[in-house]
């Protein structure tokens, strides 16, 4: 059957695959190790692309849920570098801006919070004690994961809601009447615990209390430290331009205005730099895999000189011999490429599941991975294929 194929005028594609596959089946362990090198390179590259795409999709879903129309206003510095503060009327003035749909605020107090009254004063855990308006969670997109938020009653009494990191540092797992913290030299009951607040990360490390109790018991001066304003999507840029002069008409240069969603997008852009580095490492791994394929094919040519001579004696042309070994190289690379794509998808899905992200693997990345392996395989198998084709029948058959 083989002789009939080789003495025909040309090899059909099916015959080329059959002959190339037979060469690979004869050395399964070597083929596996060579294909593994290709697979690792493709899996690394596909994993980086997939994880990056999954992270981006998660960010897009977060922004879609939280909104990109939140603006924050905070005090800057005076011309002499001293700390400034926002006027007490800043919230009311910002509310008068027509496209602004909601306004809320927080104010930092001088108090400290501890798990109990035996903790040394220096060990505050970098947790701030912050006065908060009642509509804060709704406006910044924060959620209470345990207990309740402050209300008209609790805002006047020693009750606190802890941010996600603050609760962890204080060792508070859940809110309840039996959970108390030593705040400002007195006991405060933990009535609630917030989940992470992506648009207001400063709340994660804060113990939030009512505005009235902060003024009455903790020497809070009543000035807002941060004002959060929601604006109509189409008017966000216009509102941002007038927030400073509106919040502090006398000293607009001492007001800082920011858009939290921009910070999240900037973080994503920073991650892209690391992704580029990891893609480069994946490319190096793929190159190493290509060298492994080339090494396998060169050794295969040396080991099978007698077979090459026999095929040439039976009528196989140089082109057919060259095509046979090139097909082996491409098949070997394709096996590694497909295996790498499957492995890359698995790595992406596992990591995305661990992070709670949607698993996204772009189709172009999968197709590009397989195409890259075929290119690598073609390059790696070209020289061994040419070398095999150049052997004369007598030289090949004379080789022991």
Coordinates of C-alpha atoms in Angstrom, one line a residue:
X1 CA 0.0 0.0 0.0
X2 CA 2.8 2.4 1.0
X3 CA 4.7 1.6 -2.2
X4 CA 1.6 2.3 -4.3
X5 CA 1.2 5.7 -2.6
X6 CA 4.9 6.6 -3.1
X7 CA 5.1 5.6 -6.7
X8 CA 2.0 7.6 -7.6
X9 CA 2.4 10.9 -9.4
X10 CA 1.7 12.9 -6.3
X11 CA 0.6 12.4 -2.7
X12 CA -3.0 13.3 -1.9
X13 CA -3.6 15.3 1.2
X14 CA -5.1 12.3 3.0
X15 CA -2.0 10.3 2.1
X16 CA 0.3 13.0 3.4
X17 CA -1.5 13.1 6.7
X18 CA -1.4 9.3 6.9
X19 CA 2.4 9.1 6.2
X20 CA 3.1 12.0 8.6
X21 CA 1.0 10.6 11.3
X22 CA 2.7 7.2 11.0
X23 CA 6.1 8.9 11.7
X24 CA 4.7 10.5 14.9
X25 CA 3.1 7.3 16.2
X26 CA 6.4 5.5 16.0
X27 CA 7.9 7.8 18.7
X28 CA 5.0 8.6 21.1
X29 CA 7.1 9.8 24.1
X30 CA 9.3 12.1 22.1
X31 CA 6.3 13.5 20.3
X32 CA 4.5 14.1 23.6
X33 CA 7.5 16.0 25.1
X34 CA 7.9 18.1 22.0
X35 CA 4.2 18.9 21.8
X36 CA 4.2 19.7 25.5
X37 CA 6.8 22.5 24.9
X38 CA 4.5 24.0 22.2
X39 CA 1.4 23.6 24.4
X40 CA 3.0 25.4 27.4
X41 CA 3.9 28.4 25.2
X42 CA 0.4 28.6 23.7
X43 CA -1.3 28.0 27.1
X44 CA 0.8 30.8 28.7
X45 CA -0.1 33.3 25.9
X46 CA -3.8 32.3 25.8
X47 CA -4.0 32.4 29.6
X48 CA -2.6 35.9 29.7
X49 CA -5.1 37.1 27.1
X50 CA -8.0 35.2 28.6
X51 CA -7.3 36.4 32.2
X52 CA -6.9 40.0 30.9
X53 CA -10.1 39.8 28.9
X54 CA -12.0 38.3 31.9
X55 CA -10.7 41.0 34.2
X56 CA -11.7 43.7 31.7
X57 CA -15.2 42.2 31.4
X58 CA -15.5 42.1 35.2
X59 CA -14.5 45.8 35.3
X60 CA -17.0 46.6 32.6
X61 CA -19.8 44.8 34.5
X62 CA -18.8 46.6 37.7
X63 CA -18.9 50.0 36.0
X64 CA -22.2 49.2 34.4
X65 CA -23.7 48.2 37.8
X66 CA -22.1 51.0 39.8
X67 CA -22.2 53.7 37.1
X68 CA -19.5 56.0 35.7
X69 CA -21.3 59.2 36.7
X70 CA -20.0 59.5 40.3
X71 CA -17.8 62.5 41.0
X72 CA -15.9 63.2 44.3
X73 CA -15.0 66.6 45.7
X74 CA -12.4 66.9 48.4
X75 CA -10.3 69.8 49.9
X76 CA -6.9 70.5 48.4
X77 CA -4.2 72.7 49.7
X78 CA -3.7 76.4 50.1
X79 CA -1.1 78.4 48.2
X80 CA 1.2 77.9 51.2
X81 CA 0.8 74.1 51.2
X82 CA -1.4 74.0 54.2
X83 CA -4.5 71.8 54.4
X84 CA -7.8 73.4 53.4
X85 CA -11.4 72.4 54.1
X86 CA -14.7 72.5 52.2
X87 CA -17.4 75.0 53.4
X88 CA -20.1 73.4 55.5
X89 CA -22.6 74.6 52.8
X90 CA -20.8 72.8 50.0
X91 CA -23.3 70.0 49.8
X92 CA -26.3 72.3 49.4
X93 CA -24.5 74.4 46.8
X94 CA -23.6 71.3 44.7
X95 CA -27.2 70.1 44.9
X96 CA -28.3 73.2 43.1
X97 CA -26.4 72.2 39.9
X98 CA -29.1 71.1 37.5
X99 CA -27.6 67.8 36.1
X100 CA -26.7 66.6 39.6
X101 CA -29.1 63.9 40.7
X102 CA -27.8 63.1 44.3
X103 CA -25.2 64.4 46.8
X104 CA -23.9 62.8 49.9
X105 CA -20.8 63.3 52.1
X106 CA -18.4 62.0 54.7
X107 CA -16.3 63.8 57.2
X108 CA -13.1 62.5 58.9
X109 CA -13.0 62.8 62.7
X110 CA -9.9 62.9 65.0
X111 CA -11.1 59.8 66.8
X112 CA -9.4 56.4 66.7
X113 CA -11.0 52.9 66.9
X114 CA -9.8 49.8 68.5
X115 CA -11.1 46.3 69.1
X116 CA -11.2 46.9 72.9
X117 CA -10.0 49.4 75.5
X118 CA -6.8 47.4 76.2
X119 CA -5.2 48.0 72.8
X120 CA -2.2 50.4 72.8
X121 CA -3.1 53.8 71.2
X122 CA -0.4 53.4 68.5
X123 CA -2.0 50.2 67.2
X124 CA -4.9 51.9 65.4
X125 CA -4.7 49.6 62.3
X126 CA -4.9 52.7 60.1
X127 CA -8.6 52.8 60.4
X128 CA -10.3 56.2 60.2
X129 CA -13.4 57.2 62.0
X130 CA -15.7 58.9 59.5
X131 CA -19.0 60.7 59.9
X132 CA -21.4 59.7 57.1
X133 CA -24.7 60.9 55.7
X134 CA -27.6 58.4 55.7
X135 CA -27.7 58.1 51.9
X136 CA -24.0 57.3 51.5
X137 CA -24.3 53.5 50.5
X138 CA -26.9 54.2 47.8
X139 CA -24.9 57.1 46.2
X140 CA -21.5 55.4 46.1
X141 CA -22.8 51.9 45.3
X142 CA -21.7 50.2 48.6
X143 CA -23.7 47.3 50.1
X144 CA -24.2 46.2 53.6
X145 CA -23.2 42.5 53.9
X146 CA -24.0 42.1 57.6
X147 CA -26.5 44.0 59.8
X148 CA -28.0 47.3 58.7
X149 CA -26.9 50.8 57.7
X150 CA -27.3 53.8 59.9
X151 CA -30.7 55.3 60.1
X152 CA -32.4 58.3 61.6
X153 CA -32.3 56.8 65.1
X154 CA -28.8 55.1 65.2
X155 CA -27.0 58.1 63.7
X156 CA -27.5 60.0 67.0
X157 CA -26.2 57.1 69.2
X158 CA -22.9 55.3 69.5
X159 CA -23.4 52.9 66.6
X160 CA -21.0 52.2 63.8
X161 CA -20.8 50.5 60.4
X162 CA -17.4 49.1 59.5
X163 CA -15.9 49.0 56.1
X164 CA -14.8 45.7 54.7
X165 CA -11.1 46.0 55.6
X166 CA -11.8 47.7 58.8
X167 CA -14.0 44.9 60.0
X168 CA -11.3 42.4 59.0
X169 CA -8.6 44.3 60.9
X170 CA -10.8 44.6 64.0
X171 CA -11.7 40.9 63.8
X172 CA -15.4 41.6 63.4
X173 CA -17.0 38.8 61.3
X174 CA -20.6 40.0 61.6
X175 CA -22.6 42.8 63.0
X176 CA -24.9 42.5 66.1
X177 CA -25.8 43.9 69.4
X178 CA -23.0 41.9 71.1
X179 CA -20.3 43.3 68.8
X180 CA -18.7 46.5 70.2
X181 CA -15.5 48.4 69.4
X182 CA -13.7 51.0 71.5
X183 CA -14.2 54.2 69.4
X184 CA -13.1 57.7 70.5
X185 CA -12.7 56.6 74.1
X186 CA -16.2 54.9 74.4
X187 CA -18.0 51.8 73.3
X188 CA -19.8 51.8 69.9
X189 CA -22.0 49.0 68.8
X190 CA -21.3 47.5 65.4
X191 CA -24.7 47.6 63.6
X192 CA -23.4 46.8 60.1
X193 CA -20.5 45.7 57.9
X194 CA -20.0 47.0 54.4
X195 CA -18.8 45.0 51.4
X196 CA -15.9 46.3 49.3
X197 CA -16.7 49.7 47.7
X198 CA -14.9 49.8 44.3
X199 CA -15.8 53.5 43.6
X200 CA -15.0 54.6 47.2
X201 CA -12.2 52.4 48.4
X202 CA -11.5 54.9 51.3
X203 CA -14.7 53.5 53.0
X204 CA -13.1 50.1 53.2
X205 CA -10.8 51.2 56.0
X206 CA -13.3 53.4 57.8
X207 CA -15.5 53.1 60.9
X208 CA -18.6 55.0 59.8
X209 CA -20.8 56.8 62.3
X210 CA -23.7 59.2 62.2
X211 CA -23.0 62.9 61.6
X212 CA -24.9 64.1 64.8
X213 CA -23.1 61.7 67.2
X214 CA -19.7 62.6 65.7
X215 CA -20.4 66.3 66.4
X216 CA -21.7 65.7 69.9
X217 CA -19.2 63.1 71.2
X218 CA -16.1 63.2 69.0
X219 CA -15.3 66.9 68.5
X220 CA -16.1 66.7 64.8
X221 CA -16.0 70.1 63.3
X222 CA -18.8 69.4 60.8
X223 CA -16.9 70.1 57.6
X224 CA -17.3 67.5 54.9
X225 CA -14.0 65.8 53.9
X226 CA -15.4 64.1 50.8
X227 CA -18.5 64.9 48.8
X228 CA -19.9 62.4 46.4
X229 CA -22.1 63.7 43.6
X230 CA -24.0 61.7 41.0
X231 CA -24.7 63.5 37.7
X232 CA -26.6 62.7 34.5
X233 CA -24.3 60.6 32.3
X234 CA -24.4 63.1 29.4
X235 CA -23.4 66.0 31.7
X236 CA -20.6 64.4 33.8
X237 CA -17.8 66.3 32.1
X238 CA -19.7 69.6 32.3
X239 CA -20.5 69.0 36.0
X240 CA -16.9 68.2 36.8
X241 CA -15.8 71.5 35.4
X242 CA -18.0 73.5 37.7
X243 CA -17.9 71.4 40.9
X244 CA -14.8 73.2 42.2
X245 CA -16.1 76.8 41.9
X246 CA -19.5 75.7 43.2
X247 CA -18.3 73.8 46.2
X248 CA -16.0 76.6 47.3
X249 CA -16.7 79.8 45.3
X250 CA -14.2 81.9 47.3
X251 CA -11.3 79.5 46.8
X252 CA -12.0 77.1 43.9
X253 CA -8.3 76.4 43.5
X254 CA -8.4 74.7 46.9
X255 CA -10.8 72.0 45.7
X256 CA -9.9 68.7 44.1
X257 CA -12.4 66.9 41.8
X258 CA -12.0 63.4 40.6
X259 CA -14.0 60.6 38.9
X260 CA -13.5 57.2 40.6
X261 CA -14.3 55.2 37.5
X262 CA -11.3 56.8 35.9
X263 CA -9.1 55.4 38.6
X264 CA -10.5 51.9 37.9
X265 CA -9.8 52.3 34.2
X266 CA -6.2 53.5 35.0
X267 CA -5.6 50.4 37.1
X268 CA -6.8 48.3 34.2
X269 CA -4.3 50.1 32.0
X270 CA -1.5 49.4 34.5
X271 CA -2.4 45.8 34.5
X272 CA -2.0 45.8 30.6
X273 CA 1.7 46.6 31.0
X274 CA 2.1 43.4 33.1
X275 CA 0.1 41.5 30.6
X276 CA 2.5 42.6 27.8
X277 CA 5.4 41.2 29.9
X278 CA 3.7 37.9 30.4
X279 CA 2.8 37.7 26.7
X280 CA 6.5 38.1 26.0
X281 CA 7.4 35.3 28.4
X282 CA 4.7 33.2 26.7
X283 CA 6.4 34.0 23.3
X284 CA 9.7 32.8 24.7
X285 CA 8.1 29.6 25.9
X286 CA 6.6 29.1 22.4
X287 CA 10.0 29.7 20.8
X288 CA 11.6 27.1 23.1
X289 CA 8.8 24.7 22.1
X290 CA 9.6 25.4 18.4
X291 CA 13.2 24.5 19.1
X292 CA 12.1 21.3 20.6
X293 CA 10.1 20.5 17.5
X294 CA 13.1 21.2 15.3
X295 CA 15.3 19.0 17.4
X296 CA 12.8 16.2 17.2
X297 CA 12.5 16.4 13.5
X298 CA 16.3 16.6 12.9
X299 CA 16.8 13.5 15.1
X300 CA 14.0 11.8 13.2
X301 CA 15.7 12.4 9.9
X302 CA 19.0 11.0 11.2
X303 CA 17.2 7.9 12.6
X304 CA 15.2 7.2 9.5
X305 CA 17.8 7.5 6.8
X306 CA 17.3 3.9 5.8
X307 CA 13.5 4.5 5.5
X308 CA 14.2 7.6 3.4
X309 CA 16.5 5.6 1.1
X310 CA 13.9 2.8 0.7
X311 CA 11.2 5.3 -0.1
X312 CA 13.4 7.0 -2.7
X313 CA 14.3 3.7 -4.2
X314 CA 10.6 2.8 -4.5
X315 CA 10.0 6.0 -6.5
X316 CA 9.3 8.8 -4.0
X317 CA 10.4 12.2 -5.2
X318 CA 12.4 14.7 -3.2
X319 CA 9.3 16.8 -3.0
X320 CA 7.3 13.9 -1.5
X321 CA 10.0 13.3 1.1
X322 CA 10.2 16.9 1.9
X323 CA 6.4 17.1 2.2
X324 CA 6.3 14.0 4.4
X325 CA 8.6 15.5 7.0
X326 CA 7.1 18.9 6.8
X327 CA 3.7 17.3 7.4
X328 CA 5.1 15.5 10.5
X329 CA 6.4 18.8 11.9
X330 CA 3.1 20.6 11.3
X331 CA 1.1 17.7 12.8
X332 CA 3.4 17.7 15.8
X333 CA 2.9 21.5 16.3
X334 CA -0.8 21.3 15.7
X335 CA -1.1 18.7 18.5
X336 CA 0.8 21.0 20.8
X337 CA -1.2 24.0 19.7
X338 CA -4.6 22.4 20.2
X339 CA -3.4 21.0 23.6
X340 CA -2.2 24.5 24.5
X341 CA -5.5 26.1 23.6
X342 CA -7.4 23.6 25.8
X343 CA -4.9 24.1 28.6
X344 CA -5.1 27.9 28.3
X345 CA -8.9 27.8 28.4
X346 CA -8.8 25.6 31.5
X347 CA -6.3 27.9 33.2
X348 CA -8.4 31.0 32.4
X349 CA -11.7 29.4 33.5
X350 CA -10.1 28.2 36.8
X351 CA -8.5 31.6 37.6
X352 CA -11.7 33.5 36.6
X353 CA -13.8 31.2 38.7
X354 CA -11.4 31.7 41.7
X355 CA -11.7 35.5 41.3
X356 CA -15.4 35.5 40.7
X357 CA -15.0 36.9 37.2
X358 CA -16.8 35.8 34.0
X359 CA -14.5 33.5 32.0
X360 CA -13.7 35.2 28.6
X361 CA -11.4 33.7 26.0
X362 CA -11.4 35.7 22.8
X363 CA -11.9 33.6 19.7
X364 CA -9.1 35.5 17.9
X365 CA -6.7 34.4 20.6
X366 CA -7.6 30.7 20.2
X367 CA -7.4 30.8 16.4
X368 CA -4.2 32.9 16.6
X369 CA -2.7 30.3 19.0
X370 CA -3.2 27.5 16.6
X371 CA -2.0 29.5 13.7
X372 CA 1.1 30.5 15.6
X373 CA 1.9 26.8 16.2
X374 CA 1.5 26.0 12.6
X375 CA 3.9 28.8 11.7
X376 CA 6.4 27.7 14.3
X377 CA 6.0 24.1 13.1
X378 CA 6.6 25.1 9.5
X379 CA 9.7 27.0 10.4
X380 CA 11.0 24.3 12.7
X381 CA 10.4 21.5 10.2
X382 CA 11.7 23.2 7.1
X383 CA 15.4 22.5 7.5
X384 CA 14.9 18.8 8.5
X385 CA 12.5 18.3 5.6
X386 CA 15.0 19.8 3.1
X387 CA 17.8 17.8 4.6
X388 CA 15.8 14.5 4.2
X389 CA 14.8 15.4 0.6
X390 CA 18.5 16.0 -0.4
X391 CA 19.6 12.5 0.7
X392 CA 20.3 10.2 -2.3
X393 CA 18.9 6.7 -2.1
X394 CA 22.3 5.0 -2.2
X395 CA 23.6 7.2 0.6
X396 CA 20.6 6.6 2.8
X397 CA 20.5 2.9 2.3
X398 CA 24.2 2.6 3.0
X399 CA 23.7 4.1 6.4
X400 CA 23.9 1.5 9.1

